[in-house]
Coordinates of C-alpha atoms in Angstrom, one line a residue:
X12 CA 29.3 19.7 8.4
X13 CA 26.0 20.6 9.9
X14 CA 23.4 18.3 11.7
X15 CA 21.3 18.7 8.5
X16 CA 23.9 17.5 6.2
X17 CA 24.4 14.6 8.6
X18 CA 20.8 13.8 8.6
X19 CA 20.6 13.9 4.8
X20 CA 23.8 11.8 4.5
X21 CA 21.9 9.1 7.0
X22 CA 19.0 9.0 4.8
X23 CA 21.0 8.9 1.4
X24 CA 22.9 5.9 3.0
X25 CA 19.7 3.9 3.9
X26 CA 18.1 4.7 0.6
X27 CA 21.3 3.4 -1.1
X28 CA 21.4 0.2 1.1
X29 CA 17.6 -0.3 0.1
X30 CA 18.4 0.0 -3.5
X31 CA 21.3 -2.3 -3.3
X32 CA 19.4 -4.9 -1.3
X33 CA 16.5 -4.7 -3.9
X34 CA 18.7 -5.0 -6.8
X35 CA 20.5 -8.1 -5.3
X36 CA 17.1 -9.7 -4.4
X37 CA 15.5 -8.9 -7.7
X38 CA 18.8 -10.4 -9.8
X39 CA 18.7 -13.4 -7.4
X40 CA 15.1 -14.0 -7.9
X41 CA 15.4 -13.7 -11.7
X42 CA 18.2 -16.1 -12.0
X43 CA 16.6 -18.4 -9.6
X44 CA 13.2 -18.7 -11.4
X45 CA 15.0 -18.7 -14.8
X46 CA 17.0 -21.7 -13.9
X47 CA 14.2 -23.5 -12.4
X48 CA 12.1 -22.7 -15.6
X49 CA 14.9 -23.8 -17.9
X50 CA 16.5 -26.7 -16.2
X51 CA 13.3 -28.0 -14.5
X52 CA 14.0 -30.9 -12.2
X53 CA 17.5 -31.3 -13.1
X54 CA 18.1 -27.6 -11.1
X55 CA 16.5 -28.8 -7.7
X56 CA 19.8 -29.9 -6.1
X57 CA 21.6 -26.7 -7.0
X58 CA 18.4 -24.5 -6.1
X59 CA 18.0 -26.3 -2.6
X60 CA 21.7 -25.5 -2.0
X61 CA 20.9 -22.1 -2.7
X62 CA 18.5 -21.5 -0.3
X63 CA 20.3 -20.3 2.7
X64 CA 21.7 -17.3 0.5
X65 CA 18.2 -16.7 -0.8
X66 CA 17.1 -16.4 3.2
X67 CA 20.0 -14.0 3.8
X68 CA 19.3 -11.9 0.6
X69 CA 15.7 -11.6 1.8
X70 CA 16.5 -10.8 5.4
X71 CA 18.9 -8.1 4.1
X72 CA 15.8 -6.7 1.9
X73 CA 13.6 -6.5 5.2
X74 CA 16.6 -5.0 7.2
X75 CA 17.1 -2.3 4.5
X76 CA 13.3 -1.6 4.6
X77 CA 13.4 -1.0 8.2
X78 CA 16.4 1.3 7.7
X79 CA 14.3 3.6 5.4
X80 CA 11.5 3.2 7.7
X81 CA 13.8 4.8 10.5
X82 CA 14.8 7.8 8.7
X83 CA 12.8 8.1 5.4
X84 CA 9.9 10.4 4.8
X85 CA 6.5 9.0 4.3
X86 CA 6.6 9.2 0.5
X87 CA 10.0 7.2 0.5
X88 CA 8.8 4.7 3.0
X89 CA 5.6 4.4 0.9
X90 CA 7.5 3.7 -2.4
X91 CA 10.0 1.3 -0.3
X92 CA 7.1 -0.9 0.8
X93 CA 5.5 -0.9 -2.5
X94 CA 9.0 -2.2 -4.1
X95 CA 9.0 -4.9 -1.2
X96 CA 5.5 -6.1 -2.3
X97 CA 6.3 -6.2 -5.9
X98 CA 9.4 -8.1 -5.2
X99 CA 7.4 -10.6 -3.1
X100 CA 5.0 -11.1 -5.9
X101 CA 7.7 -12.6 -8.1
X102 CA 6.6 -16.2 -8.4
X103 CA 9.9 -18.1 -8.7
X104 CA 7.8 -21.1 -9.6
X105 CA 6.0 -19.5 -12.5
X106 CA 6.3 -21.7 -15.5
X107 CA 5.3 -19.1 -18.0
X108 CA 8.2 -16.8 -18.7
X109 CA 6.0 -13.9 -20.2
X110 CA 3.9 -13.9 -17.0
X111 CA 7.1 -14.0 -14.9
X112 CA 8.4 -11.1 -17.1
X113 CA 5.5 -9.2 -16.4
X114 CA 6.0 -9.2 -12.7
X115 CA 9.9 -8.5 -13.2
X116 CA 9.0 -5.5 -15.0
X117 CA 6.8 -4.5 -12.2
X118 CA 9.8 -4.8 -9.9
X119 CA 11.9 -2.6 -12.1
X120 CA 9.4 -0.1 -12.3
X121 CA 8.9 0.2 -8.5
X122 CA 12.5 0.2 -8.1
X123 CA 12.6 3.3 -10.3
X124 CA 9.7 4.9 -8.5
X125 CA 11.7 4.5 -5.3
X126 CA 14.8 5.9 -6.6
X127 CA 12.9 8.8 -8.1
X128 CA 11.2 9.5 -4.8
X129 CA 14.5 9.4 -3.0
X130 CA 16.1 11.8 -5.4
X131 CA 13.0 14.3 -4.9
X132 CA 13.3 14.1 -1.2
X133 CA 17.0 14.6 -1.0
X134 CA 17.2 17.5 -3.4
X135 CA 16.4 20.3 -0.7
X136 CA 19.2 22.9 -0.1
X137 CA 17.4 25.4 2.1
X138 CA 16.5 25.4 5.7
X139 CA 12.7 26.1 5.0
X140 CA 12.5 22.6 3.3
X141 CA 11.3 21.4 6.5
X142 CA 7.8 23.5 6.2
X143 CA 7.5 22.4 2.7
X144 CA 8.2 18.9 3.3
X145 CA 5.9 18.5 6.1
X146 CA 3.0 20.1 3.7
X147 CA 3.9 17.5 1.1
X148 CA 3.7 14.8 3.7
X149 CA 0.3 16.0 5.0
X150 CA -1.0 16.1 1.3
X151 CA 0.2 12.8 0.6
X152 CA -1.1 11.1 3.6
X153 CA -4.7 12.6 3.0
X154 CA -4.4 11.1 -0.6
X155 CA -3.5 8.0 0.9
X156 CA -6.6 8.0 2.9
X157 CA -8.8 9.0 0.2
X158 CA -7.8 6.2 -1.9

């Protein structure tokens, strides 16, 4: 196994951890919000007891983001940060199910975008990828600066 293979496996592991953390966070948030909306005040004691788990999940989400920031390309980091922003925009106190569903769909779309970006970034096979990757990064950064 070469150093390039190790580097690629490290990135793939960080990306997998990020996907797992975002999936767990999203599922927990969805369940939390749904229970609060459907059960109302009757759910308060149960939800209060679940807060430590929610904090742990949030910590894992940020930790996984930092893992991606450590080894990911700029495109992957940008997609990961957008996913965290979308997850943070989920209002667990939203009383209208359709509004919450729209934000939940945005999280799912951002998670798919992150996954697609990771797949593209990990799909190289030849050594010349470094040159191509740097060009893509420069183009991407110019596009971000222009927006």
